[in-house]
XYZ file of C-alpha atoms in Angstrom:
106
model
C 57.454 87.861 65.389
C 58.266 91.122 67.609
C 58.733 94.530 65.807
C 62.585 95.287 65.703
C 64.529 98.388 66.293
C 67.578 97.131 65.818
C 69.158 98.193 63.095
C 72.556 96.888 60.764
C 74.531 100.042 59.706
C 76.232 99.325 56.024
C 79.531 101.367 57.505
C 79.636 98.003 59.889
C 80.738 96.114 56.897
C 82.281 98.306 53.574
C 84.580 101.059 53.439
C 83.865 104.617 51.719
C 85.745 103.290 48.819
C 83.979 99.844 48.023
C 80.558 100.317 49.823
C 79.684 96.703 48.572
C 80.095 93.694 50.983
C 79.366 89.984 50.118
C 79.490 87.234 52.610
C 77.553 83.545 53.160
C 75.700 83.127 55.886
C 74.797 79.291 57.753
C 71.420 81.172 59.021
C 70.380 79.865 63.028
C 67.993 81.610 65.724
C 70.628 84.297 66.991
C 70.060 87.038 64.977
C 67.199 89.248 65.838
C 64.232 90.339 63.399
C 66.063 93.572 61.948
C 66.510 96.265 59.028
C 68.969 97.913 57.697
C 70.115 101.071 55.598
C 71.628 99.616 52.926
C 69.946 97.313 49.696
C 70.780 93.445 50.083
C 70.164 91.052 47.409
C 70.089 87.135 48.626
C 70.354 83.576 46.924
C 69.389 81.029 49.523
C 72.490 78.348 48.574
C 71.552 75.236 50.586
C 68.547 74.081 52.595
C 65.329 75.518 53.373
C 63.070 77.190 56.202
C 61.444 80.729 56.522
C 62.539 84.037 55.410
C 60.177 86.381 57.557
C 59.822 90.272 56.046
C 57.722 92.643 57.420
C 54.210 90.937 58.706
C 54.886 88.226 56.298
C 56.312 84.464 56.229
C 57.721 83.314 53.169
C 59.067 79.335 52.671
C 62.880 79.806 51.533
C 64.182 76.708 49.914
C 67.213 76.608 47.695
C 67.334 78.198 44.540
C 65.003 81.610 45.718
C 66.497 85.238 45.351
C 65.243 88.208 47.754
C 66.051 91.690 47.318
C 65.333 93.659 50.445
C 64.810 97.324 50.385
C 66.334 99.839 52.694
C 64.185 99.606 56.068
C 62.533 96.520 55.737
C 62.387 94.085 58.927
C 63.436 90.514 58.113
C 64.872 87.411 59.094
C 65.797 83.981 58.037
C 64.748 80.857 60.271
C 65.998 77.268 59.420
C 63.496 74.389 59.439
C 64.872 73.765 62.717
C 67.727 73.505 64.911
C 68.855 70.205 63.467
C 72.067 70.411 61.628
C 70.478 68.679 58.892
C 68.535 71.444 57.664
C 71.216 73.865 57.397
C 70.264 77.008 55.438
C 73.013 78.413 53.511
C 71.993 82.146 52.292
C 74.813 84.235 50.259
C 74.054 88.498 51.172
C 75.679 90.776 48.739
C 74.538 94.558 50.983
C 75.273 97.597 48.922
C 75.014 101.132 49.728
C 72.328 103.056 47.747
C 75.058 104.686 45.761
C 76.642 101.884 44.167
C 74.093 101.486 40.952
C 74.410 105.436 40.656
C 78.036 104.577 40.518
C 78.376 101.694 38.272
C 76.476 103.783 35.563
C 79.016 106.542 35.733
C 81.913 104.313 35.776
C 81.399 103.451 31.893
C-alpha cells in the first residue's frame, strides 16, 4: 500500500470537554491508508479481512483488539467487497490527555 499523508484530526470528532469519541465502523475500500493524532483502541466485532499498519499486513478476524499509537499509518480491508464478509470494527479515539485525566479525577 501507498505511504499516506492524510491525516484524521481528533478535534474532527470530540469536544475540549470530552476528548473521547466511540463509534462502529462497517469497514469497505473508501477510506485511505492514514494516521492520526490521537490513541485509538479497536475490537474487530464481526467478520474478518486485513488490518494493514505501517509496512505490515495483519489477518483481522473477530474477537482481535488493536491499539494504535499516535502517527501510525493503518487501515482495515474486508475479505472482499461481498456483503458477506462484512467487517464490523468498534474505534474508541482518545486524545493523549484523557489517561492523564482519568488518574486525577479520583
Amino acid at each position: 500500500m501507498p505511504s499516506a499523508p492524510y491525516t484524521l484530526e481528533g478535534r474532527q470528532y470530540w469536544t475540549p470537554e470530552l476528548p473521547i469519541f466511540v463509534n462502529r465502523e462497517r469497514e469497505d475500500f473508501m477510506l485511505p491508508l492514514h494516521r492520526h493524532d490521537f490513541v485509538e483502541i479497536q475490537y474487530v466485532a464481526e467478520g474478518r479481512g486485513f488490518h494493514y499498519i505501517g509496512e505490515e499486513r495483519l489477518q483481522a478476524a473477530q474477537g482481535d483488539l488493536f491499539i494504535i499509537p499516535v502517527g501510525t499509518r493503518h487501515v482495515y480491508r474486508p475479505s472482499s467487497r461481498s456483503v458477506k464478509d462484512e467487517l464490523i470494527v468498534y474505534n474508541c479515539l482518545f486524545d493523549l490527555a484523557v489517561p492523564e485525566r482519568l488518574v486525577r479525577a479520583h
